[in-house]
Coordinates of C-alpha atoms in Angstrom, one line a residue:
X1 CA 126.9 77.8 128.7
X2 CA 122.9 76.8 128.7
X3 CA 122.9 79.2 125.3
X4 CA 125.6 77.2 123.9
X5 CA 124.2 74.2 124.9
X6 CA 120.3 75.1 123.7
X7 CA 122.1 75.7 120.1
X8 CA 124.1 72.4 119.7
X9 CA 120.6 71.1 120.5
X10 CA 118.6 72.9 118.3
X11 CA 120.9 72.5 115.5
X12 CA 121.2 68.8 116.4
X13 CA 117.5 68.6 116.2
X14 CA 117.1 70.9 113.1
X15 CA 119.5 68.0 111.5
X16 CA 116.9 65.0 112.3
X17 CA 114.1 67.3 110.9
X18 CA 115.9 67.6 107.3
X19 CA 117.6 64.4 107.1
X20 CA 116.1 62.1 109.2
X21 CA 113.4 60.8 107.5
X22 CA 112.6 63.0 104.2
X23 CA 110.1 62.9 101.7
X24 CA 108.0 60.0 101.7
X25 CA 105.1 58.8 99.0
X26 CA 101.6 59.5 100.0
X27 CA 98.4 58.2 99.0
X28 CA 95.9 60.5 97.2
X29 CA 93.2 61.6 99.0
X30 CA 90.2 59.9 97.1
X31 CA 86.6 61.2 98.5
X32 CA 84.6 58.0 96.7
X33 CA 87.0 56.0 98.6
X34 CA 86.2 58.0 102.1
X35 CA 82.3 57.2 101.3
X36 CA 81.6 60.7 99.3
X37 CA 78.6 59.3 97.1
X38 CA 78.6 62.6 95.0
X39 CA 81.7 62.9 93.0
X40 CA 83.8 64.1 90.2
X41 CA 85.6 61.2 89.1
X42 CA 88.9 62.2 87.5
X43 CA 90.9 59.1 86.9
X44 CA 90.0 55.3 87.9
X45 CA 92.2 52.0 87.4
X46 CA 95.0 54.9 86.3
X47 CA 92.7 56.0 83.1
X48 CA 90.4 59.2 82.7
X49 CA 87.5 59.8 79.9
X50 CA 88.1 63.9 81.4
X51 CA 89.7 66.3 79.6
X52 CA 90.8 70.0 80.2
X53 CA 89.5 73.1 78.5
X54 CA 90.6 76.2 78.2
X55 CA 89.5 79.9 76.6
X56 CA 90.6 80.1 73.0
X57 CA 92.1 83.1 74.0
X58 CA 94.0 82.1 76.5
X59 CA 96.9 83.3 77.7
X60 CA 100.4 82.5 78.6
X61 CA 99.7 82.1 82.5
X62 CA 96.4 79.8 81.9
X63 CA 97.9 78.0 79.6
X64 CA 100.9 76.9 82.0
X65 CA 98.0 76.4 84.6
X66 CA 96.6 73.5 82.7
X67 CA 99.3 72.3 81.4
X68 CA 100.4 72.2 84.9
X69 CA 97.3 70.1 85.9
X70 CA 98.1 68.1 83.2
X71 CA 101.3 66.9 84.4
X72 CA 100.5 66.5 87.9
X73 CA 97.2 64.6 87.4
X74 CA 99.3 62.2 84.9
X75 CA 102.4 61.7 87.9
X76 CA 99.4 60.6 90.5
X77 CA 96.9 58.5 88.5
X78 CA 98.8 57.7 84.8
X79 CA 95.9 59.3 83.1
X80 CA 96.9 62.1 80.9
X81 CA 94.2 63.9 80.2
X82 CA 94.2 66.0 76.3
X83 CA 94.4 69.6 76.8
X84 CA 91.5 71.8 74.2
X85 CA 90.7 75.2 73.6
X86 CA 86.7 76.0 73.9
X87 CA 84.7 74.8 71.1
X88 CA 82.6 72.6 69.6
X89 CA 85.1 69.7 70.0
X90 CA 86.2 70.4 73.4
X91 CA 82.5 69.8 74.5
X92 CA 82.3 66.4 77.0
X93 CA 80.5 65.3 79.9
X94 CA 83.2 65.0 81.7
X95 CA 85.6 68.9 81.4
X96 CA 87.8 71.1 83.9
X97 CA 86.5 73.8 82.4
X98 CA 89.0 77.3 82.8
X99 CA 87.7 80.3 82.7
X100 CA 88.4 84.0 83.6
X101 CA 85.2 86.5 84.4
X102 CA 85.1 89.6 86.3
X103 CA 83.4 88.7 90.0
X104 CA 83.7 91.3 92.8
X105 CA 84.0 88.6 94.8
X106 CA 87.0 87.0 93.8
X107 CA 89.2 90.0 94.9
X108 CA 92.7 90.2 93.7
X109 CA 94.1 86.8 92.7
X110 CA 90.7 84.9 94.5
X111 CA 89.2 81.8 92.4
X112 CA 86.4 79.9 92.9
X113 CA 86.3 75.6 92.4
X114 CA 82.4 74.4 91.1
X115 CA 82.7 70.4 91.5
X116 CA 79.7 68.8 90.1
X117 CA 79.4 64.5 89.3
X118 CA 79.9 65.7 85.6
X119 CA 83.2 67.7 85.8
X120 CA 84.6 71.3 87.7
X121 CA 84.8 74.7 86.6
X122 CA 87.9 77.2 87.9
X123 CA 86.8 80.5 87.5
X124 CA 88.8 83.5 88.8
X125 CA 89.1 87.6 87.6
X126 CA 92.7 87.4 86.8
X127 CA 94.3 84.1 84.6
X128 CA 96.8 84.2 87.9
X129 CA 94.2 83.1 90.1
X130 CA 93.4 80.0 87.7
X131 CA 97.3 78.4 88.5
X132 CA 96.4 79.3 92.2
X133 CA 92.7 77.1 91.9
X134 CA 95.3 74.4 90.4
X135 CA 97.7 74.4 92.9
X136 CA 94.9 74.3 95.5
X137 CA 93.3 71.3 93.5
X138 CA 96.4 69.2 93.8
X139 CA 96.0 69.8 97.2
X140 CA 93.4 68.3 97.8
X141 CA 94.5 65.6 95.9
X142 CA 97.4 65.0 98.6
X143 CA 100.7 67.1 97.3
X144 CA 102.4 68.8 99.4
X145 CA 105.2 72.2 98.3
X146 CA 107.0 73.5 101.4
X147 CA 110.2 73.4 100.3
X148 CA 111.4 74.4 96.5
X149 CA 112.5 71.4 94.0
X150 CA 110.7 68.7 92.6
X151 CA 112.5 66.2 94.7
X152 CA 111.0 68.1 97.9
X153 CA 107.5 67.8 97.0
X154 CA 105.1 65.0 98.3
X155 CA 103.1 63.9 94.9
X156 CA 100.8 61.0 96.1
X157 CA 100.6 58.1 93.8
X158 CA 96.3 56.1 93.2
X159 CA 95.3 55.1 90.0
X160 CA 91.7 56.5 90.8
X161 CA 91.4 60.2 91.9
X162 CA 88.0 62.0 92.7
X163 CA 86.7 64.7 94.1
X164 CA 83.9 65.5 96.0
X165 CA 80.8 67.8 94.7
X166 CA 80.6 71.1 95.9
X167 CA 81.6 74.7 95.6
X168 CA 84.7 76.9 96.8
X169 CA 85.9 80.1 97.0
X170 CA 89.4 81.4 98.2
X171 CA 90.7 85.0 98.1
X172 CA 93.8 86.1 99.6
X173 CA 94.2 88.2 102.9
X174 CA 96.8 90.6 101.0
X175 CA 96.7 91.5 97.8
X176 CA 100.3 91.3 97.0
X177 CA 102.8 88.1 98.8
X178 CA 106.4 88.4 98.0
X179 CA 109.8 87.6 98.1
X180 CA 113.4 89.3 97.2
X181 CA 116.1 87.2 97.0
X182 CA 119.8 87.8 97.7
X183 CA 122.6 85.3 96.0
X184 CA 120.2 85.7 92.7
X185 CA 123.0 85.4 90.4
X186 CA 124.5 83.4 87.2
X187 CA 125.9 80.1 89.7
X188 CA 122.1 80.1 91.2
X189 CA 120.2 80.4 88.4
X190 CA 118.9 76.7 88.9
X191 CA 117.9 77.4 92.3
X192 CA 116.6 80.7 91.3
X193 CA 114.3 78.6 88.8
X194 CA 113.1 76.3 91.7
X195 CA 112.3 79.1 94.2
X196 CA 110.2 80.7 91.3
X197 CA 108.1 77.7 90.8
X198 CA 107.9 76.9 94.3
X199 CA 106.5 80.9 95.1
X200 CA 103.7 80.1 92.1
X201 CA 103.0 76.4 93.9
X202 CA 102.5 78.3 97.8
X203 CA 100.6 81.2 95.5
X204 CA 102.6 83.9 96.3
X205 CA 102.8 86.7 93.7
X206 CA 105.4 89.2 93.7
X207 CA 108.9 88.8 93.2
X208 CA 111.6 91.9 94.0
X209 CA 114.8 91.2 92.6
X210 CA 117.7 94.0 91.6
X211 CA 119.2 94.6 87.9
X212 CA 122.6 94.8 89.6
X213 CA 123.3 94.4 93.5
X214 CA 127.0 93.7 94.3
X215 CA 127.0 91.7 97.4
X216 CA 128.2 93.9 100.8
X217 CA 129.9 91.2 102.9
X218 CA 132.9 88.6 101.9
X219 CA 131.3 85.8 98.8
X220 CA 127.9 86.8 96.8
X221 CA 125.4 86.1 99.1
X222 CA 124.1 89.4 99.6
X223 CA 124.4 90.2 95.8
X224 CA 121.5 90.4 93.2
X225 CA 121.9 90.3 89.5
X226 CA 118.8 90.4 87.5
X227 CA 121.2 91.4 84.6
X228 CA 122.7 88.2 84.5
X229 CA 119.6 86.0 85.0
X230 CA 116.6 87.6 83.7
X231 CA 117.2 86.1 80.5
X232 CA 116.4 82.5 81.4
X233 CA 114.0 83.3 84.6
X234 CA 111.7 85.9 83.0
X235 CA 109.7 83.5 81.3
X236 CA 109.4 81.6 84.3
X237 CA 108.1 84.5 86.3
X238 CA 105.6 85.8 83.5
X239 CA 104.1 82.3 82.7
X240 CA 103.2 82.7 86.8
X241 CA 101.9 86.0 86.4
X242 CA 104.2 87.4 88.8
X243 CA 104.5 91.0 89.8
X244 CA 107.8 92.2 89.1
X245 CA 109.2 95.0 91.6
X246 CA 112.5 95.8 89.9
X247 CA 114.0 96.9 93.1
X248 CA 116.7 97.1 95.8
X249 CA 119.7 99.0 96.7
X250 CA 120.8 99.8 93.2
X251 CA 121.3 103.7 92.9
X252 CA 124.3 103.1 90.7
X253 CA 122.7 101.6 87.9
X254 CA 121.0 104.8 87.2
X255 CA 123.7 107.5 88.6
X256 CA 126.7 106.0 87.6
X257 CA 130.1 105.8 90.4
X258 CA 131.8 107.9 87.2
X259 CA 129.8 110.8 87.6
X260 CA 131.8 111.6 90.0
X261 CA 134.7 112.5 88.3
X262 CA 132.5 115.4 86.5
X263 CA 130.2 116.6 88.6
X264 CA 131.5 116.0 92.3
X265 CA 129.1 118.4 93.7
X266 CA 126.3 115.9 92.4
X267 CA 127.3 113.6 95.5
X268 CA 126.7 113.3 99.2
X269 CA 128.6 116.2 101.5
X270 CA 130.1 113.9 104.1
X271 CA 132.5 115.2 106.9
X272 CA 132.6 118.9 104.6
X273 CA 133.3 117.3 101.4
X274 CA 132.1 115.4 98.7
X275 CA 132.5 111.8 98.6
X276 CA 132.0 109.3 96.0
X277 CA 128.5 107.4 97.4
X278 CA 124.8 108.5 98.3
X279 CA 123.4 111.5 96.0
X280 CA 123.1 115.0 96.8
X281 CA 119.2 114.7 96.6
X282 CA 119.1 118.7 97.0
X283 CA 121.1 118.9 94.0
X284 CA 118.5 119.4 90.7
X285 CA 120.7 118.3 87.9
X286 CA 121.7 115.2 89.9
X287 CA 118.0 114.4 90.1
X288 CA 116.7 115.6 86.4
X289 CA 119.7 112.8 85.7
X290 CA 118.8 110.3 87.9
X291 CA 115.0 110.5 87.1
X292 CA 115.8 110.6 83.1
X293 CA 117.5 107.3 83.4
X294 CA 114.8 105.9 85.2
X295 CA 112.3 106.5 82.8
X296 CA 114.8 105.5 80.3
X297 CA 115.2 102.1 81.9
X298 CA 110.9 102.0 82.6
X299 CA 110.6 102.5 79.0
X300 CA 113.0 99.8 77.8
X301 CA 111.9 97.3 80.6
X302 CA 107.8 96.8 79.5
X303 CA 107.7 93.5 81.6
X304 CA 108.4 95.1 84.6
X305 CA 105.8 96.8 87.3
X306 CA 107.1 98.8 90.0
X307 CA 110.7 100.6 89.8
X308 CA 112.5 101.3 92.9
X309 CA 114.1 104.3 93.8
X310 CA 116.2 103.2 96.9
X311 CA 118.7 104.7 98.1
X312 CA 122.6 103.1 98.4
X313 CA 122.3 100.7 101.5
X314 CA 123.6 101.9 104.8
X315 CA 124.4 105.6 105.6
X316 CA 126.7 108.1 104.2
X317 CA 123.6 110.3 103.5
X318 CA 124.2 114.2 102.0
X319 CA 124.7 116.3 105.1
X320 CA 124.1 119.9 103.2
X321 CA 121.2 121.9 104.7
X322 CA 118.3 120.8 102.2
X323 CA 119.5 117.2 102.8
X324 CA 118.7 117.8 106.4
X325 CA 115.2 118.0 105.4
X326 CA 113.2 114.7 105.8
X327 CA 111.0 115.4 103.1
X328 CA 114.2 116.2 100.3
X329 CA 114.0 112.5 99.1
X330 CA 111.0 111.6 98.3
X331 CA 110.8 115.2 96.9
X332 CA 113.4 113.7 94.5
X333 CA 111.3 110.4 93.8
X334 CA 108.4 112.8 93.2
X335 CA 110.2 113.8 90.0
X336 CA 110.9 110.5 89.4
X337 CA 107.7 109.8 89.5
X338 CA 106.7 112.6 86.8
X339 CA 109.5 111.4 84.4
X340 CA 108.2 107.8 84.6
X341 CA 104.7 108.8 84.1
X342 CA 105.4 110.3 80.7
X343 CA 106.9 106.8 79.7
X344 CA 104.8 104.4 81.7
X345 CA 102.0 105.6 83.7
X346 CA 101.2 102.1 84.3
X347 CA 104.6 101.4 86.0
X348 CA 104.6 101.9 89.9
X349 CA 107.4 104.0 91.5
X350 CA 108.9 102.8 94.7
X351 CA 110.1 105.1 97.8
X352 CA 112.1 103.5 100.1
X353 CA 110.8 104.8 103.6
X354 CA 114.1 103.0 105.6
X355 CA 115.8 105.4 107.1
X356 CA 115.7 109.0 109.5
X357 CA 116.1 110.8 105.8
X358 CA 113.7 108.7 104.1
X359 CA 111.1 107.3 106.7
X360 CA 109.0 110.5 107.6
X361 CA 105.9 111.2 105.7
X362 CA 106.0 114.5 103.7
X363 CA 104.1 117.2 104.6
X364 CA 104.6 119.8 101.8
X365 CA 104.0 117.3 99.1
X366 CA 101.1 114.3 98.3
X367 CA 102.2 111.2 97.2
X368 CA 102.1 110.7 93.7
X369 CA 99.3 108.7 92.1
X370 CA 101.9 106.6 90.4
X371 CA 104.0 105.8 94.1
X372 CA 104.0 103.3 96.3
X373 CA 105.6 103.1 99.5
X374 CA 108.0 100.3 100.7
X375 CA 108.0 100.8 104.8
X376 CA 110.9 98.7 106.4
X377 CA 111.0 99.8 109.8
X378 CA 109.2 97.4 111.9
X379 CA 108.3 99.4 115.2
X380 CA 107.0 101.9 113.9
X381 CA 103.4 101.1 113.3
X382 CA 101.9 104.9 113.7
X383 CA 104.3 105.9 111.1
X384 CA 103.0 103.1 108.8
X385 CA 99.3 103.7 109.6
X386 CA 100.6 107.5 108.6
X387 CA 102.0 106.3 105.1
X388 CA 98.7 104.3 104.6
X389 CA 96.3 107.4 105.1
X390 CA 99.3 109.5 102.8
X391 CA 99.3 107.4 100.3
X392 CA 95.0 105.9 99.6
X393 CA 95.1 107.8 97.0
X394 CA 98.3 106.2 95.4
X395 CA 99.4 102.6 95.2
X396 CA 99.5 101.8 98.3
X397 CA 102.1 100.9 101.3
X398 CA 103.8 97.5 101.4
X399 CA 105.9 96.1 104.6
X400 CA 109.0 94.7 104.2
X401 CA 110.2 92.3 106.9
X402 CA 113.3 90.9 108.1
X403 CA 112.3 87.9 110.1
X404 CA 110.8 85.0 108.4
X405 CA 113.4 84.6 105.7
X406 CA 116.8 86.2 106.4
X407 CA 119.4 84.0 107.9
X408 CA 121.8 87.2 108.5
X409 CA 120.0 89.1 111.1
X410 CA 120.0 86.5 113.7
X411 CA 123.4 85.2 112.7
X412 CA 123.6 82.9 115.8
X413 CA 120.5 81.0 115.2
X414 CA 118.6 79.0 113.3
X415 CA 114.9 80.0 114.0
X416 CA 111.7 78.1 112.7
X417 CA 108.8 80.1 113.5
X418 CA 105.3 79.0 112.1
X419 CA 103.2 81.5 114.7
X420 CA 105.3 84.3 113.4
X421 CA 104.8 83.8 109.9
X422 CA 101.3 83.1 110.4
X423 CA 100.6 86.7 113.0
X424 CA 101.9 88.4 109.6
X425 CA 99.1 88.4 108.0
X426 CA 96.5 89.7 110.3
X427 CA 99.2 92.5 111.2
X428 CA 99.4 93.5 107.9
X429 CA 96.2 93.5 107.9
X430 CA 95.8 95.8 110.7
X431 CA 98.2 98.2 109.6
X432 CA 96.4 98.3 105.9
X433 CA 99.9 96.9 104.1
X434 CA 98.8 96.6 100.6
X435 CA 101.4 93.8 100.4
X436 CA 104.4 92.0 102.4
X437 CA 108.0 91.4 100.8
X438 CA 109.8 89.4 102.9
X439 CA 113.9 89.3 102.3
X440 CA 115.2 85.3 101.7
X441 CA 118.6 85.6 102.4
X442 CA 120.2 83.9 100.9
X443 CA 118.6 81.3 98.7
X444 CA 121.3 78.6 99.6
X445 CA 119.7 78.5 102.7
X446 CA 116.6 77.9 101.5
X447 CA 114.9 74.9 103.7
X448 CA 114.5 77.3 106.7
X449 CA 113.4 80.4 104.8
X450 CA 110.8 78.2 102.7
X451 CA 109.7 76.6 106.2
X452 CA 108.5 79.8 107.6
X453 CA 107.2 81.4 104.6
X454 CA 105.0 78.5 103.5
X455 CA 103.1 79.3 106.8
X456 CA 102.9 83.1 105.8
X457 CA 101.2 81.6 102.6
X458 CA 99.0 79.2 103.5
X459 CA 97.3 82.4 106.1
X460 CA 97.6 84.5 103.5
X461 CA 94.2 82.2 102.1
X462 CA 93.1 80.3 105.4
X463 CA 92.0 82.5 107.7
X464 CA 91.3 80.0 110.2
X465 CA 94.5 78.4 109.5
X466 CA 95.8 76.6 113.0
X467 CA 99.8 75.4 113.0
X468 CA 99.5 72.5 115.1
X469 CA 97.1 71.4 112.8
X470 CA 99.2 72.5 109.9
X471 CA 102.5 70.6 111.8
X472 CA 100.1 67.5 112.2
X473 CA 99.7 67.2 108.7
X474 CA 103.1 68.4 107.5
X475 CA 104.8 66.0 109.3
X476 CA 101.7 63.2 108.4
X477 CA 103.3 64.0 104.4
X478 CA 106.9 64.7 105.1
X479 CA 108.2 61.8 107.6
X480 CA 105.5 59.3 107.4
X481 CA 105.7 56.8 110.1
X482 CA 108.5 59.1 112.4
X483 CA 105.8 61.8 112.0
X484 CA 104.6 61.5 115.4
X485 CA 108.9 61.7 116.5
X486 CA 109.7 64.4 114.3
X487 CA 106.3 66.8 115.2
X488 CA 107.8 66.3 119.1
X489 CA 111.3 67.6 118.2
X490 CA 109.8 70.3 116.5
X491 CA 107.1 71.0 119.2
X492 CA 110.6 71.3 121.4
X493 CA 112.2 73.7 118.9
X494 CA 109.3 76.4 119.0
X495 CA 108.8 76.2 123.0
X496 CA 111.7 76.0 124.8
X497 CA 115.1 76.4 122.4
X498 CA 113.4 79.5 120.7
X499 CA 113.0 80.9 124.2
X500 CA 114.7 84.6 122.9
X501 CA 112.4 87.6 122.4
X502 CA 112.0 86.8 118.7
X503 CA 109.9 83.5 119.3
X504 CA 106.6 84.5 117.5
X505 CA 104.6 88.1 117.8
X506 CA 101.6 86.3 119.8
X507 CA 99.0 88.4 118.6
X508 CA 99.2 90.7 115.9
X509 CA 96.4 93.2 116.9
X510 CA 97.6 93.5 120.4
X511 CA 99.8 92.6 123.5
X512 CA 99.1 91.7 127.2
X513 CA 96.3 93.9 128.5
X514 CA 95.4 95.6 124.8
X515 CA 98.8 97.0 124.8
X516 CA 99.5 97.3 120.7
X517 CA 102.7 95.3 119.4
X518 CA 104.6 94.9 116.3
X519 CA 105.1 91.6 114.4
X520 CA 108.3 91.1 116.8
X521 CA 105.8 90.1 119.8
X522 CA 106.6 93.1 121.7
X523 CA 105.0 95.4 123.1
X524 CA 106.3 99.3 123.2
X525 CA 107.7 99.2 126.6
X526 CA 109.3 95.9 125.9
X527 CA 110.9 97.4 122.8
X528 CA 112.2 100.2 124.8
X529 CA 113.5 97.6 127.5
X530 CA 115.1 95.7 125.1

């Protein structure tokens, strides 16, 4: 009865947070105004002298980044400031200069912000990280993007903007921060396109869909069909300079259900016979097949970066001797791996380590150069430190993680868990993850899923980040005067309705007494209890 009771009151409360207040205008955060005396002044009495310059090379992702400054200086101060490539009429006391140069210190998507009283200077190593110094910039300058849409974002409205003189640099924790959405599909396409955007805005930077997932329960939520969207959400994703991880359970796509008909022998032995589902991964011809149309599909799909080799979800695994082996899978996305190669020796192939036959690290074989490791079990972190010493010589080993984002594995409740989201990072860290994916499932539900990953994101680049701080000001943006209300309904949410095992993982790098624990906030005995 308290359990029942404990959800009618945190869903009641989850229902003021939404709808009880909601976005509210903000005023810009103007340093001249605070008494900063050195300052870059962008806009005053809604006009600006500034304009914004980019490389006369540029490409498609800087040139969304200014335009992207563009529009959101124009919605806070009314000053739309002229866009110009590099050159002698672009010259001007007063520039936002863009620019990309190599800089070992500015590490994967890092930038670095040079404010002086005459204009500012975003400089980062990849065009990616120039949208990122943007995003940061409006920032400063008050916005707010926790949840996807423009109508969810807080855009401050002054006339005068400025900001103060001085120097920053940000690099991420991780090199790659990700997403893979389920009920991707023709009817969510719009969504789809805000969740996108949103991802770019919170400077996240790899996106896993599937060319074909039919959903596995009743209605499409688990389904993911990159087929029937990538035509109008491609160029959104490559004007952010996303990562694409073309991905997922989708076996079929490249071993086709009508094999089966043929070549029987080509499919999982179940129960002493063959039945129409996983592959026979011992079988050679299956594989030469499957790992042909692979490399078909990496040759035809240039915009695409890493290719996954997953298995069908579930079970239903070959049960012939050689399939008994642990190391018969991956043997199979070894060849994979050569047949892509020839094609696309840029393109990084993906092994699934999720299951008994697919989680063990092979002994026999290395991992291929061109192979990257997905790693979804989530208590076992000696096998992942195993898969990170396997594969340092390859691509690298990337977690993927149930817990912020998907509304189906804890179907009876409705968890909002900041320190969670935030121990991520630093146990990702610890392990030596080369990247986190997190599963949002499904997109309708996105307020929750975006709630938690926006703190992932933000300690992704903060390391100091603190969440009550982070709450403070969330609320400060989101409810205005009912912030101090709706930061007390919240502060009741994390400590005493989220009172299961699940709450947050405390401390990433170790449990009560030293004792090591896994992003769930347990520590092995507890799991074992449990």
């Amino acid at each position: 009865m308290n359990r029942k009771l404990n959800l009618i009151y945190l869903l009641f409360a989850v229902f003021l947070v939404i709808f009880a207040a909601g976005p509210e205008p903000a005023n810009a955060a103007n340093s001249k105004k605070a008494g900063v005396s050195e300052v870059f002044q962008i806009a005053e009495n809604g006009k600006s002298n500034a304009i914004i310059v980019t490389p006369r090379d540029a490409d498609v992702v800087t040139s969304f980044a200014a335009s992207q400054l563009q529009d959101y200086l124009e919605k806070i101060t009314g000053a739309r400031l002229p866009i110009k490539a590099q050159g002698p009429g672009a010259n001007t006391k007063l520039a936002i200069q863009f620019q990309v140069k190599s800089n070992p210190a500015l590490v994967y998507d890092g930038f670095r912000i040079k404010v002086s009283k005459s204009g500012m200077q975003l400089t980062a190593a990849k065009t990616r990280g120039l949208l990122y110094a943007v995003y940061t910039i409006l920032e400063d300058a008050g916005c707010a993007f926790v949840y996807p849409g423009e109508n969810e974002e807080i855009v401050p409205k002054d006339v005068s903007l400025s900001l103060p003189v001085g120097n920053r640099t940000l690099v991420p924790a991780i090199e790659h921060r990700g997403l893979t959405f389920y009920g991707l599909q023709a009817s969510s396409v719009e969504l789809g396109r805000k969740i996108i955007d949103w991802m770019a805005k919170n400077r996240l930077n790899i996106i896993m869909p599937s060319e074909d997932r039919p959903s596995d329960c009743p209605g499409p939520a688990h389904a993911s069909h990159w087929n029937q969207v990538g035509g109008e959400l491609l160029g959104e994703v490559q004007k952010r300079g996303f990562v694409i991880d073309m991905s997922e359970h989708c076996t079929h796509v490249f071993f086709p259900r009508s094999l089966f008909a043929e070549h029987p022998e080509w499919y999982a032995l179940n129960g002493g016979e063959r039945k129409l589902g996983q592959m026979c991964y011992a079988n050679p011809e299956a594989i030469e097949y499957y790992a042909n149309a692979q490399a078909a599909y990496a040759a035809k799909h240039p915009e695409i970066h890493m290719l996954g080799t997953w298995p069908l979800d579930g079970g239903g695994y070959c049960e012939c001797e050689e399939c008994k082996n642990p190391e018969t899978v991956f043997k199979a996305v070894v060849r994979v791996a050569e047949k892509v190669r020839q094609v696309r020796p840029d393109l990084t192939v993906e092994h699934l380590a999720y299951k008994r036959q697919t989680w063990e690290v092979p002994k026999t074989v290395k991992v291929p150069e061109n192979v990257s490791i997905l790693f979804c079990p989530s208590d076992k972190d000696d096998l992942a430190r195993e898969w990170v010493e396997a594969a340092k010589s390859a691509r690298g080993v990337y977690f993927f993680e149930y817990k912020t984002g998907d509304n189906y594995h804890f179907m009876a409740n409705v968890w909002l868990r900041p320190e969670f989201a935030k121990n991520l990072v630093p146990y990702a860290q610890d392990i030596g993850y080369r990247g986190v994916i997190s599963l949002y499932l499904p997109i309708e539900n996105w307020w929750r899923n975006s709630f938690n990953t926006w703190f992932f994101a933000r300690r992704c680049w903060y390391q100091d980040l603190d969440v009550q701080t982070e709450m403070e000001k969330y609320c400060s943006q989101y409810y205005g005067r009912h912030a101090r209300a709706v930061n007390d309904i919240f502060r009741i949410i994390f400590n005493q309705l989220q009172n299961e095992k699940l709450k947050s993982c405390h401390n990433a790098l170790g449990g009560k007494n030293g004792a090591p624990v896994n992003p769930d906030g347990l520590t092995r005995s507890e799991q074992a209890a449990n």
